[in-house]
CSV table of C-alpha atoms in Angstrom, one decimal:
chain,number,residue,atom,x,y,z
V,1,ILE,CA,59.8,-7.6,109.1
V,2,PHE,CA,56.7,-5.8,107.6
V,3,LEU,CA,58.5,-5.1,104.3
V,4,GLY,CA,59.5,-8.7,104.1
V,5,ARG,CA,55.9,-9.9,104.6
V,6,PHE,CA,54.6,-7.5,102.0
V,7,SER,CA,57.1,-8.6,99.5
V,8,VAL,CA,56.2,-12.2,100.1
V,9,SER,CA,52.4,-11.6,99.7
V,10,ARG,CA,52.9,-9.5,96.4
V,11,SER,CA,54.6,-12.3,94.4
V,12,PRO,CA,51.4,-14.4,93.6
V,13,LEU,CA,49.5,-11.3,92.5
V,14,VAL,CA,52.2,-10.3,90.1
V,15,GLY,CA,52.2,-13.8,88.6
V,16,ALA,CA,48.5,-13.8,88.1
V,17,MET,CA,48.6,-10.4,86.3
V,18,THR,CA,51.4,-11.6,84.1
V,19,ALA,CA,49.4,-14.8,83.1
V,20,TYR,CA,46.3,-12.7,82.4
V,21,SER,CA,48.3,-10.3,80.1
V,22,SER,CA,49.6,-13.3,78.2
V,23,GLN,CA,46.1,-14.8,77.6
V,24,SER,CA,44.8,-11.4,76.4
V,25,THR,CA,47.5,-11.1,73.9
V,26,HIS,CA,46.8,-14.7,72.6
V,27,PHE,CA,43.0,-14.0,72.3
V,28,ALA,CA,43.7,-10.8,70.4
V,29,GLU,CA,45.9,-12.7,67.9
V,30,MET,CA,43.1,-15.2,67.4
V,31,LEU,CA,40.6,-12.5,66.7
V,32,GLU,CA,42.9,-10.9,64.2
V,33,ASN,CA,43.4,-14.3,62.5
V,34,LEU,CA,39.6,-14.8,62.2
V,35,LYS,CA,39.1,-11.4,60.8
V,36,THR,CA,41.8,-12.0,58.2
V,37,GLU,CA,40.3,-15.4,57.3
V,38,PHE,CA,36.8,-13.9,57.0
V,39,GLU,CA,38.1,-11.1,54.8
V,40,ASN,CA,39.8,-13.7,52.5
V,41,MET,CA,36.6,-15.8,52.3
V,42,GLU,CA,34.5,-12.7,51.5
V,43,HIS,CA,36.9,-11.8,48.7
V,44,GLU,CA,36.7,-15.3,47.3
V,45,VAL,CA,32.9,-15.1,47.4
V,46,ASN,CA,32.9,-11.9,45.5
V,47,VAL,CA,35.2,-13.4,42.9
V,48,CYS,CA,32.9,-16.4,42.5
V,49,LYS,CA,29.9,-14.1,42.0
V,50,ILE,CA,31.7,-12.2,39.3
V,51,GLN,CA,32.7,-15.4,37.6
V,52,ARG,CA,29.0,-16.7,37.8
V,53,ASP,CA,27.7,-13.5,36.3
V,54,GLU,CA,30.2,-13.8,33.5
V,55,TYR,CA,29.3,-17.4,32.8
V,56,GLU,CA,25.6,-16.5,32.8
V,57,ARG,CA,26.2,-13.8,30.2
V,58,LYS,CA,28.2,-16.2,28.1
V,59,LEU,CA,25.5,-18.9,28.3
V,60,GLU,CA,22.8,-16.4,27.3
V,61,GLY,CA,24.9,-15.4,24.4
V,62,GLN,CA,25.4,-19.0,23.3
V,63,VAL,CA,21.7,-19.8,23.7
V,64,ALA,CA,20.9,-16.8,21.5
V,65,GLU,CA,23.4,-18.0,18.9
V,66,VAL,CA,21.9,-21.5,18.9
V,67,SER,CA,18.4,-20.1,18.5
V,68,ALA,CA,19.6,-18.0,15.6
V,69,MET,CA,21.2,-21.1,14.0
V,70,GLN,CA,18.1,-23.1,14.5
V,71,GLN,CA,16.0,-20.4,12.8
V,72,THR,CA,18.5,-20.3,10.0
V,73,VAL,CA,18.3,-24.1,9.5
V,74,ARG,CA,14.5,-24.0,9.4
V,75,ASP,CA,14.6,-21.2,6.9
V,76,LEU,CA,17.1,-23.2,4.8
V,77,GLU,CA,14.9,-26.3,5.0
V,78,ARG,CA,11.8,-24.4,3.8
V,79,GLN,CA,13.9,-22.8,1.0
V,80,HIS,CA,15.2,-26.3,0.1
V,81,THR,CA,11.7,-27.7,0.1
V,82,ARG,CA,10.4,-25.0,-2.2
V,83,MET,CA,13.4,-25.4,-4.6
V,84,LYS,CA,13.0,-29.2,-4.6
V,85,GLN,CA,9.3,-28.9,-5.4
V,86,GLY,CA,10.0,-26.5,-8.2
V,87,TYR,CA,12.7,-28.7,-9.7
V,88,GLU,CA,10.5,-31.8,-9.5
V,89,GLU,CA,7.7,-29.9,-11.2
V,90,GLU,CA,10.0,-28.7,-13.9
V,91,ILE,CA,11.5,-32.2,-14.4
V,92,ALA,CA,8.0,-33.7,-14.6
V,93,ALA,CA,7.0,-31.1,-17.2
V,94,LEU,CA,10.1,-31.8,-19.2
V,95,ARG,CA,9.6,-35.5,-19.1
V,96,GLN,CA,6.0,-35.1,-20.3
V,97,LYS,CA,7.2,-32.9,-23.1
V,98,VAL,CA,9.9,-35.4,-24.2
V,99,THR,CA,7.3,-38.2,-24.0
V,100,GLU,CA,4.9,-36.2,-26.2
V,101,LEU,CA,7.7,-35.6,-28.7
V,102,GLY,CA,8.3,-39.4,-28.9
V,103,GLY,CA,11.5,-39.4,-26.9
V,104,ASN,CA,12.7,-41.6,-24.0
V,105,PRO,CA,12.8,-39.5,-20.8
V,106,LEU,CA,15.4,-40.6,-18.2
V,107,THR,CA,13.9,-42.5,-15.3
V,108,VAL,CA,15.1,-43.7,-11.9
V,109,LYS,CA,14.6,-47.3,-12.9
V,110,LYS,CA,14.4,-48.6,-16.4
V,111,LYS,CA,11.4,-50.8,-17.3
V,112,GLU,CA,9.8,-52.1,-20.5
V,113,ALA,CA,6.9,-49.9,-21.5
V,114,SER,CA,3.6,-51.5,-22.4
V,115,SER,CA,3.1,-52.6,-26.0
V,116,SER,CA,-0.2,-50.8,-26.1
V,117,SER,CA,-0.2,-47.7,-28.3
V,118,ALA,CA,-3.2,-46.0,-26.6
V,119,THR,CA,-2.4,-42.8,-24.6
V,120,ASP,CA,-3.7,-41.7,-21.2
V,121,SER,CA,-6.5,-39.1,-21.5
V,122,GLN,CA,-6.2,-36.0,-19.4
V,123,GLN,CA,-9.8,-36.4,-18.2
V,124,ASP,CA,-12.1,-39.3,-19.2
V,125,THR,CA,-15.7,-38.6,-18.4
V,126,GLY,CA,-17.0,-40.0,-21.8
V,127,PRO,CA,-17.4,-43.5,-23.0
V,128,PRO,CA,-15.2,-46.1,-21.3
V,129,GLN,CA,-12.0,-47.2,-23.0
V,130,LYS,CA,-11.3,-50.8,-23.6
V,131,ARG,CA,-7.5,-50.6,-23.4
V,132,GLN,CA,-5.3,-47.9,-22.1
V,133,ARG,CA,-1.6,-47.8,-21.7
V,134,PRO,CA,-0.3,-47.8,-18.1
V,135,ASP,CA,2.5,-45.4,-17.0
V,136,THR,CA,5.6,-45.1,-19.1
V,137,GLU,CA,7.4,-43.0,-16.6
V,138,GLU,CA,8.9,-44.6,-13.5
V,139,VAL,CA,8.4,-43.1,-10.0
V,140,PRO,CA,11.1,-42.8,-7.4
V,141,TRP,CA,10.6,-45.1,-4.4
V,142,ALA,CA,12.7,-46.6,-1.7
V,143,LEU,CA,12.5,-49.2,1.1
V,144,GLY,CA,12.8,-47.7,4.6
V,145,HIS,CA,13.1,-49.6,7.8
V,146,GLN,CA,13.6,-53.4,7.5
V,147,ASN,CA,13.4,-56.1,10.0
V,148,PRO,CA,17.1,-57.3,10.3
V,149,ALA,CA,15.9,-60.9,10.8
V,150,VAL,CA,13.9,-60.9,7.5
V,151,LYS,CA,15.0,-60.9,3.9
V,152,VAL,CA,12.8,-58.4,2.1
V,153,GLU,CA,12.1,-58.5,-1.6
V,154,ALA,CA,9.8,-55.7,-2.7
V,155,GLU,CA,8.9,-54.3,-6.2
V,156,LEU,CA,6.8,-51.5,-7.6
V,157,SER,CA,4.9,-53.4,-10.3
V,158,HIS,CA,2.7,-50.6,-11.8
V,159,THR,CA,1.9,-47.0,-11.3
V,160,LEU,CA,-1.6,-45.9,-12.2
V,161,ARG,CA,-1.8,-42.2,-12.9
V,162,HIS,CA,-4.9,-40.1,-12.2
V,163,ASP,CA,-5.8,-36.5,-12.6
V,164,ASN,CA,-6.8,-36.0,-9.0
V,165,VAL,CA,-6.3,-37.5,-5.5
V,166,VAL,CA,-6.7,-41.3,-5.4
V,167,CYS,CA,-9.0,-41.8,-2.4
V,168,CYS,CA,-9.6,-45.5,-2.5
V,169,THR,CA,-8.3,-48.7,-4.0
V,170,LYS,CA,-9.6,-52.3,-4.2
V,171,PHE,CA,-8.7,-55.7,-5.6
V,172,SER,CA,-11.4,-57.8,-7.2
V,173,PRO,CA,-12.1,-61.1,-5.3
V,174,CYS,CA,-10.1,-63.0,-7.9
V,175,GLY,CA,-7.2,-60.6,-7.7
V,176,LYS,CA,-7.1,-60.1,-11.5
V,177,PHE,CA,-8.5,-56.5,-11.5
V,178,ILE,CA,-8.0,-53.3,-9.6
V,179,ALA,CA,-10.5,-50.5,-8.9
V,180,THR,CA,-9.5,-47.0,-8.0
V,181,GLY,CA,-11.6,-44.0,-7.0
V,182,SER,CA,-10.8,-40.4,-7.7
V,183,LYS,CA,-12.7,-37.2,-8.5
V,184,LYS,CA,-16.0,-37.9,-10.3
V,185,ALA,CA,-14.7,-41.2,-11.6
V,186,ALA,CA,-14.0,-44.9,-10.8
V,187,ALA,CA,-11.6,-46.8,-13.0
V,188,ILE,CA,-10.9,-50.5,-13.4
V,189,TRP,CA,-7.4,-51.8,-14.4
V,190,LYS,CA,-5.7,-55.1,-15.1
V,191,THR,CA,-3.5,-56.3,-12.2
V,192,ASP,CA,-0.9,-58.0,-14.3
V,193,THR,CA,-0.3,-55.2,-16.9
V,194,GLY,CA,-1.7,-52.1,-15.3
V,195,GLU,CA,-3.8,-51.3,-18.3
V,196,LYS,CA,-7.1,-49.4,-17.8
V,197,VAL,CA,-10.1,-51.6,-18.8
V,198,THR,CA,-12.9,-49.1,-18.3
V,199,GLN,CA,-13.9,-46.0,-16.4
V,200,PHE,CA,-17.3,-45.0,-14.9
V,201,SER,CA,-18.3,-41.4,-14.4
V,202,THR,CA,-20.0,-40.8,-11.0
V,203,THR,CA,-21.6,-37.5,-12.0
V,204,LEU,CA,-25.3,-37.8,-11.5
V,205,ASP,CA,-27.8,-35.5,-13.2
V,206,GLY,CA,-30.8,-34.0,-11.6
V,207,ASP,CA,-32.0,-34.0,-8.0
V,208,ASP,CA,-31.8,-36.9,-5.5
V,209,GLU,CA,-34.1,-37.7,-2.7
V,210,SER,CA,-31.8,-36.2,-0.1
V,211,GLY,CA,-32.4,-32.7,-1.5
V,212,ASN,CA,-28.9,-32.2,-3.0
V,213,THR,CA,-28.8,-31.1,-6.6
V,214,ALA,CA,-26.2,-31.4,-9.3
V,215,ALA,CA,-25.6,-27.7,-9.0
V,216,GLY,CA,-25.1,-27.9,-5.2
V,217,GLY,CA,-27.6,-28.5,-2.5
V,218,ALA,CA,-27.7,-27.8,1.2
V,219,GLN,CA,-24.2,-29.3,1.5
V,220,GLN,CA,-21.3,-28.5,-0.8
V,221,GLN,CA,-19.4,-31.6,-1.9
V,222,ASP,CA,-16.2,-32.2,-3.7
V,223,ASP,CA,-17.5,-35.2,-5.7
V,224,TYR,CA,-14.6,-37.5,-4.8
V,225,VAL,CA,-15.2,-41.2,-4.9
V,226,ARG,CA,-14.1,-42.1,-1.4
V,227,SER,CA,-15.0,-45.8,-1.4
V,228,LEU,CA,-15.8,-48.6,-3.8
V,229,CYS,CA,-15.8,-52.4,-3.9
V,230,PHE,CA,-16.4,-55.4,-6.2
V,231,SER,CA,-19.2,-57.9,-5.9
V,232,PRO,CA,-17.8,-60.9,-3.9
V,233,ILE,CA,-19.6,-63.5,-6.1
V,234,ASN,CA,-18.2,-63.0,-9.6
V,235,SER,CA,-16.7,-59.5,-9.6
V,236,ASN,CA,-19.1,-58.3,-12.3
V,237,LYS,CA,-20.5,-55.5,-10.2
V,238,LEU,CA,-18.8,-52.4,-8.9
V,239,VAL,CA,-20.3,-50.4,-6.0
V,240,VAL,CA,-19.3,-46.8,-5.8
V,241,ALA,CA,-19.9,-43.9,-3.4
V,242,ALA,CA,-21.1,-41.4,-6.0
V,243,GLU,CA,-21.9,-37.7,-5.6
V,244,HIS,CA,-25.0,-36.4,-3.7
V,245,CYS,CA,-24.6,-39.0,-1.0
V,246,VAL,CA,-25.7,-41.8,-3.4
V,247,VAL,CA,-24.5,-45.4,-3.5
V,248,VAL,CA,-24.4,-46.7,-7.1
V,249,ILE,CA,-24.0,-50.2,-8.5
V,250,PHE,CA,-22.4,-50.4,-12.0
V,251,ASP,CA,-22.6,-53.5,-14.2
V,252,ILE,CA,-19.0,-53.9,-15.4
V,253,GLU,CA,-19.9,-56.1,-18.4
V,254,THR,CA,-22.6,-53.8,-19.8
V,255,GLN,CA,-20.9,-50.6,-18.4
V,256,THR,CA,-24.2,-49.3,-17.2
V,257,MET,CA,-25.6,-48.0,-13.9
V,258,GLU,CA,-27.8,-50.8,-12.5
V,259,LYS,CA,-29.1,-49.4,-9.2
V,260,LYS,CA,-28.6,-46.5,-6.8
V,261,PHE,CA,-29.4,-46.2,-3.1
V,262,GLN,CA,-30.3,-42.9,-1.5
V,263,GLY,CA,-30.6,-42.2,2.2
V,264,HIS,CA,-27.4,-40.6,3.6
V,265,ARG,CA,-27.3,-37.0,4.4
V,266,SER,CA,-23.6,-36.5,4.1
V,267,ASP,CA,-20.6,-37.7,2.1
V,268,ILE,CA,-20.2,-41.5,2.0
V,269,TYR,CA,-16.7,-42.6,3.2
V,270,ALA,CA,-17.0,-46.4,3.3
V,271,LEU,CA,-18.7,-49.2,1.3
V,272,VAL,CA,-18.5,-53.0,1.6
V,273,TYR,CA,-20.5,-55.9,0.3
V,274,SER,CA,-21.7,-58.7,2.6
V,275,PRO,CA,-20.0,-62.0,2.0
V,276,ASP,CA,-23.1,-63.5,0.3
V,277,ALA,CA,-23.6,-60.3,-1.8
V,278,THR,CA,-27.2,-59.8,-0.6
V,279,SER,CA,-26.3,-56.7,1.4
V,280,ILE,CA,-24.2,-53.5,1.0
V,281,ILE,CA,-23.1,-51.6,4.0
V,282,SER,CA,-22.3,-47.8,3.7
V,283,GLY,CA,-20.8,-45.5,6.2
V,284,SER,CA,-21.3,-41.7,6.1
V,285,GLY,CA,-20.3,-38.4,7.6
V,286,ASP,CA,-23.9,-38.2,8.9
V,287,GLY,CA,-22.8,-40.6,11.7
V,288,ARG,CA,-24.7,-43.7,10.4
V,289,ALA,CA,-24.0,-46.9,8.7
V,290,ILE,CA,-26.8,-48.2,6.5
V,291,VAL,CA,-27.4,-51.9,5.6
V,292,TRP,CA,-29.0,-52.1,2.1
V,293,ASP,CA,-30.9,-54.9,0.6
V,294,VAL,CA,-29.3,-55.3,-2.8
V,295,LYS,CA,-32.2,-57.2,-4.5
V,296,GLN,CA,-35.0,-54.9,-3.1
V,297,GLY,CA,-33.0,-51.7,-3.3
V,298,THR,CA,-34.2,-50.7,0.2
V,299,GLN,CA,-32.7,-50.2,3.7
V,300,LYS,CA,-32.7,-53.2,6.0
V,301,PHE,CA,-31.7,-51.2,9.0
V,302,VAL,CA,-29.5,-48.4,10.1
V,303,LEU,CA,-26.5,-48.9,12.5
V,304,GLY,CA,-26.2,-46.3,15.1
V,305,GLU,CA,-29.1,-44.2,14.1
V,306,ASP,CA,-29.3,-41.2,16.5
V,307,GLN,CA,-31.4,-38.2,15.5
V,308,ASN,CA,-29.3,-35.8,17.6
V,309,GLN,CA,-26.0,-37.2,16.2
V,310,THR,CA,-27.4,-37.1,12.7
V,311,GLN,CA,-28.4,-33.5,12.9
V,312,ALA,CA,-25.0,-32.6,14.4
V,313,ALA,CA,-23.2,-34.5,11.7
V,314,SER,CA,-25.2,-32.7,9.0
V,315,ALA,CA,-24.1,-29.4,10.6
V,316,GLY,CA,-20.5,-30.4,10.4
V,317,THR,CA,-20.0,-31.1,14.1
V,318,GLY,CA,-20.9,-34.8,14.4
V,319,LYS,CA,-18.9,-37.9,14.7
V,320,GLY,CA,-19.1,-39.4,11.3
V,321,VAL,CA,-18.5,-43.1,10.2
V,322,THR,CA,-15.2,-43.1,8.4
V,323,SER,CA,-14.8,-46.9,7.6
V,324,VAL,CA,-16.7,-50.1,7.5
V,325,ALA,CA,-15.6,-53.8,7.4
V,326,VAL,CA,-17.5,-57.1,7.3
V,327,ALA,CA,-16.7,-60.7,8.1
V,328,ASN,CA,-19.1,-63.6,8.7
V,329,ARG,CA,-22.1,-62.0,10.2
V,330,LEU,CA,-20.3,-59.1,11.8
V,331,VAL,CA,-20.0,-55.5,10.7
V,332,ALA,CA,-17.3,-53.2,12.1
V,333,THR,CA,-17.4,-49.4,11.9
V,334,GLY,CA,-14.8,-46.8,12.7
V,335,SER,CA,-15.8,-43.3,13.7
V,336,LEU,CA,-14.6,-39.8,14.4
V,337,ASP,CA,-15.7,-40.3,18.1
V,338,ASN,CA,-12.5,-42.4,18.6
V,339,SER,CA,-14.6,-45.6,18.7
V,340,VAL,CA,-14.6,-49.0,16.9
V,341,LYS,CA,-18.1,-50.6,17.1
V,342,VAL,CA,-19.0,-54.2,16.0
V,343,TRP,CA,-22.6,-55.0,15.1
V,344,SER,CA,-24.7,-57.9,14.1
V,345,LEU,CA,-25.2,-58.0,10.3
V,346,VAL,CA,-28.4,-60.0,10.9
V,347,THR,CA,-30.2,-57.8,13.4
V,348,GLY,CA,-28.2,-54.6,13.5
V,349,ALA,CA,-27.6,-55.0,17.3
V,350,LEU,CA,-24.5,-53.4,18.8
V,351,LEU,CA,-22.2,-56.2,20.1
V,352,SER,CA,-19.0,-54.4,21.2
V,353,THR,CA,-17.3,-51.0,21.5
V,354,VAL,CA,-13.6,-50.3,21.8
V,355,HIS,CA,-11.7,-47.0,21.6
V,356,HIS,CA,-8.6,-45.3,20.4
V,357,GLU,CA,-7.2,-42.1,22.0
V,358,LYS,CA,-8.2,-40.2,18.8
V,359,CYS,CA,-10.4,-40.5,15.7
V,360,VAL,CA,-10.5,-43.8,13.9
V,361,TYR,CA,-10.0,-43.7,10.1
V,362,SER,CA,-9.9,-47.3,9.0
V,363,VAL,CA,-11.1,-50.8,10.1
V,364,ALA,CA,-10.4,-54.2,8.5
V,365,PHE,CA,-11.2,-57.8,9.5
V,366,SER,CA,-8.7,-60.6,8.9
V,367,HIS,CA,-9.9,-63.1,6.3
V,368,THR,CA,-10.7,-65.6,9.0
V,369,GLY,CA,-12.7,-62.9,10.9
V,370,ASN,CA,-11.0,-63.7,14.2
V,371,VAL,CA,-9.3,-60.3,14.5
V,372,LEU,CA,-10.1,-56.7,13.6
V,373,ALA,CA,-7.6,-54.0,12.9
V,374,SER,CA,-8.1,-50.3,13.3
V,375,GLY,CA,-6.0,-47.3,12.3
V,376,SER,CA,-6.2,-44.0,14.1
V,377,GLU,CA,-5.3,-40.4,14.4
V,378,ASP,CA,-3.3,-41.3,17.4
V,379,HIS,CA,-0.6,-42.7,15.0
V,380,SER,CA,-1.3,-46.3,16.0
V,381,VAL,CA,-2.8,-49.5,14.6
V,382,LYS,CA,-4.6,-51.8,17.1
V,383,VAL,CA,-5.6,-55.4,16.5
V,384,TRP,CA,-8.6,-56.7,18.5
V,385,SER,CA,-9.8,-60.2,19.1
V,386,THR,CA,-13.3,-60.9,17.8
V,387,GLU,CA,-13.6,-64.6,18.5
V,388,LYS,CA,-16.1,-64.1,21.4
V,389,LEU,CA,-18.4,-62.1,19.2
V,390,VAL,CA,-19.3,-65.0,16.9
V,391,ASP,CA,-20.6,-66.9,20.0
V,392,SER,CA,-22.7,-63.9,21.0
V,393,LEU,CA,-24.6,-64.1,17.7
V,394,ALA,CA,-26.2,-67.4,18.8
V,395,ASP,CA,-28.8,-65.5,20.8
V,396,GLU,CA,-30.3,-63.2,18.2
V,397,ALA,CA,-33.1,-62.1,20.4
V,398,ALA,CA,-31.0,-60.5,23.1
V,399,PRO,CA,-27.3,-60.4,22.2
V,400,GLU,CA,-25.0,-59.5,25.0
V,401,MET,CA,-22.2,-56.8,24.8
V,402,VAL,CA,-18.8,-58.4,24.5
V,403,GLU,CA,-15.5,-56.8,25.3
V,404,CYS,CA,-12.9,-57.3,22.5
V,405,ALA,CA,-9.4,-57.6,23.9
V,406,CYS,CA,-6.6,-55.7,22.2
V,407,VAL,CA,-4.0,-58.3,21.2
V,408,ALA,CA,-1.5,-56.0,19.4
V,409,THR,CA,-0.6,-52.4,19.2
V,410,LEU,CA,1.6,-51.4,16.2
V,411,GLU,CA,3.4,-48.1,16.6
V,412,GLY,CA,5.7,-46.5,14.1
V,413,HIS,CA,3.8,-44.0,12.0
V,414,ARG,CA,4.6,-40.4,12.6
V,415,ASP,CA,1.2,-39.1,11.7
V,416,LEU,CA,-2.4,-40.3,11.6
V,417,VAL,CA,-3.1,-43.8,10.0
V,418,LEU,CA,-5.6,-43.5,7.2
V,419,SER,CA,-5.9,-47.1,6.0
V,420,VAL,CA,-5.2,-50.7,7.1
V,421,ASP,CA,-5.8,-54.1,5.6
V,422,PHE,CA,-4.8,-57.8,6.1
V,423,SER,CA,-3.0,-60.1,3.7
V,424,HIS,CA,-4.8,-63.0,2.1
V,425,ASP,CA,-3.4,-65.4,4.7
V,426,SER,CA,-4.1,-63.0,7.6
V,427,LYS,CA,-0.4,-63.2,8.5
V,428,TYR,CA,0.6,-59.6,7.5
V,429,LEU,CA,-1.0,-56.3,7.9
V,430,VAL,CA,-0.4,-53.2,5.7
V,431,SER,CA,-0.9,-49.6,6.9
V,432,GLY,CA,-0.7,-46.2,5.2
V,433,GLY,CA,-0.8,-42.8,6.6
V,434,ARG,CA,-0.4,-39.0,6.3
V,435,ASP,CA,3.3,-39.4,6.9
V,436,THR,CA,3.5,-40.8,3.3
V,437,THR,CA,4.8,-44.1,4.7
V,438,ILE,CA,3.5,-47.6,4.0
V,439,GLY,CA,4.2,-50.3,6.6
V,440,VAL,CA,4.0,-54.1,6.3
V,441,TRP,CA,3.7,-55.7,9.7
V,442,ASP,CA,3.8,-59.1,11.3
V,443,TRP,CA,1.0,-58.2,13.6
V,444,GLU,CA,1.3,-61.2,15.9
V,445,GLN,CA,4.9,-60.4,16.7
V,446,GLN,CA,4.0,-56.6,16.6
V,447,LYS,CA,7.0,-55.9,14.4
V,448,VAL,CA,7.2,-54.0,11.2
V,449,GLN,CA,8.8,-56.1,8.4
V,450,PHE,CA,9.5,-53.2,6.1
V,451,THR,CA,8.4,-49.8,5.2
V,452,VAL,CA,8.3,-48.2,1.8
V,453,GLN,CA,8.2,-44.6,0.5
V,454,GLY,CA,6.6,-44.2,-2.9
V,455,HIS,CA,4.1,-41.3,-2.5
V,456,LYS,CA,4.9,-37.6,-2.2
V,457,ARG,CA,1.7,-36.9,-0.2
V,458,SER,CA,-0.6,-38.8,2.2
V,459,VAL,CA,-1.3,-42.4,1.6
V,460,MET,CA,-5.1,-42.4,1.4
V,461,SER,CA,-5.7,-46.1,0.9
V,462,VAL,CA,-3.9,-49.4,1.1
V,463,THR,CA,-5.5,-52.8,0.1
V,464,MET,CA,-4.0,-56.3,0.2
V,465,SER,CA,-4.6,-58.8,-2.7
V,466,PRO,CA,-7.0,-61.6,-1.8
V,467,THR,CA,-4.8,-64.2,-3.5
V,468,GLU,CA,-1.1,-63.3,-3.2
V,469,ASN,CA,1.5,-61.0,-1.5
V,470,LYS,CA,0.5,-57.8,-3.4
V,471,PHE,CA,-1.0,-54.6,-2.2
V,472,LEU,CA,-2.3,-51.3,-3.6
V,473,SER,CA,-1.7,-47.8,-2.4
V,474,GLY,CA,-3.5,-44.7,-3.4
V,475,GLY,CA,-2.1,-41.2,-2.6
V,476,GLY,CA,-2.8,-37.5,-2.5
V,477,ASP,CA,-0.2,-37.2,-5.3
V,478,SER,CA,-2.8,-38.6,-7.8
V,479,LEU,CA,-1.0,-41.9,-8.1
V,480,ALA,CA,-2.0,-45.5,-7.3
V,481,HIS,CA,0.8,-48.0,-7.0
V,482,CYS,CA,0.7,-51.8,-7.2
V,483,TRP,CA,3.4,-53.5,-5.1
V,484,SER,CA,4.5,-57.1,-4.7
V,485,PHE,CA,6.7,-58.5,-1.9
V,486,ASN,CA,8.2,-61.6,-0.5
V,487,LEU,CA,9.4,-62.1,3.0
V,488,SER,CA,11.6,-64.9,4.3
V,489,PRO,CA,13.7,-65.4,7.5
V,490,LYS,CA,17.5,-64.9,7.1
V,491,PRO,CA,19.4,-68.2,7.7
V,492,ASN,CA,21.6,-66.8,10.5
V,493,SER,CA,18.9,-64.8,12.3
V,494,PRO,CA,17.3,-66.1,15.5
V,495,SER,CA,13.9,-66.2,13.8
V,496,GLY,CA,15.4,-68.0,10.8
V,497,GLN,CA,16.6,-70.7,13.2
């Protein structure tokens, strides 16, 4: 009986031990599987690290190869530029030699030479010449970007050759004559033929009142004519920024110096006549713009006279006046302090100040005087509304400052903009810059109509004709070009419709 009971009570214990043994075996199998899976994953991670390191080594090698290729391309570009410049100089010398021998050098475009038999002088500082042949050698030029909605017709009419950089260009009020300024000389040309009419030497003998002598005073100057303009009444006077910081009036008919104005302490960068020809406004590196009385030969007043600024400018650290423009009774000045200021021509009071991000090199009023354009080192041309300024002139005793709104920003130049001007109908605006590009803009639509490349160096000056769609450009390549253009909408373009 006892054995039977023990046997009966032992059966559940054996079953429990059997179940526990089975579970332990299953758990051990699971642990083994996890271990195997972890080892596989660890192996895969190691493989990925090896692949990543290999890819990084390959990438570094490719980056090094690209850098080497870029350096090689830059070296080739510099070598190509040097070779091209050498070839161009050799070609120019050969063409000049062929011309001197009486031959016909090959040109990019054929054009009838002038019938005049006079030859260009290498340097004319003596008596003025009555007639001089224009260029007989064509200059390569090309249209660049064009508005696809506009039909562009452009032509290089004349090329006026100089011995040095052409710093300034200007049409006469009637549009029949052209004035150009270069080193120590100002020349007048015929617009229709490109023939030189006369030339004025701007070399002044002796001392001037500012203390600068012909041999070199306190300031060393390069004697370039940086600005000039015709008299607005009958075009018989030419005002020139001569050496020693002197403004000179030449009588074109008698070919003599009529008057000179002295008062600036640094190079004169800008000149303009008042519309009634009673005043001349000059802008200088000394940070001032002076309004001169033409008849009396004296200063009426100085715009922006600041003793500290003047002393700094004389030391080469000031913010000089680079450009001057006039319309109605308003005078605009552009300066190296990034500002465009508008003044009263009657009282000299400051009426408005606007700014670019960098130095301002050129300002120009439209022919209506309602807008003012400015070109800057920030690569842009801005157009400002000046309509409110005319109303502010009513109270001459205490004129109020007026904010001029920016109505257009023209962007497209790749370098600083050196010169701007409006067309005779104020519809178009021309700009030139250090990127050697000339742009003709529809400023109201803020669209460039076309660009043209015709200078090898900076475009120092651009000037629109007061009577027709022509403009001048003067460059650092010692050339002045006379261009003509016509713009019309294409029939199938949206603007044409």
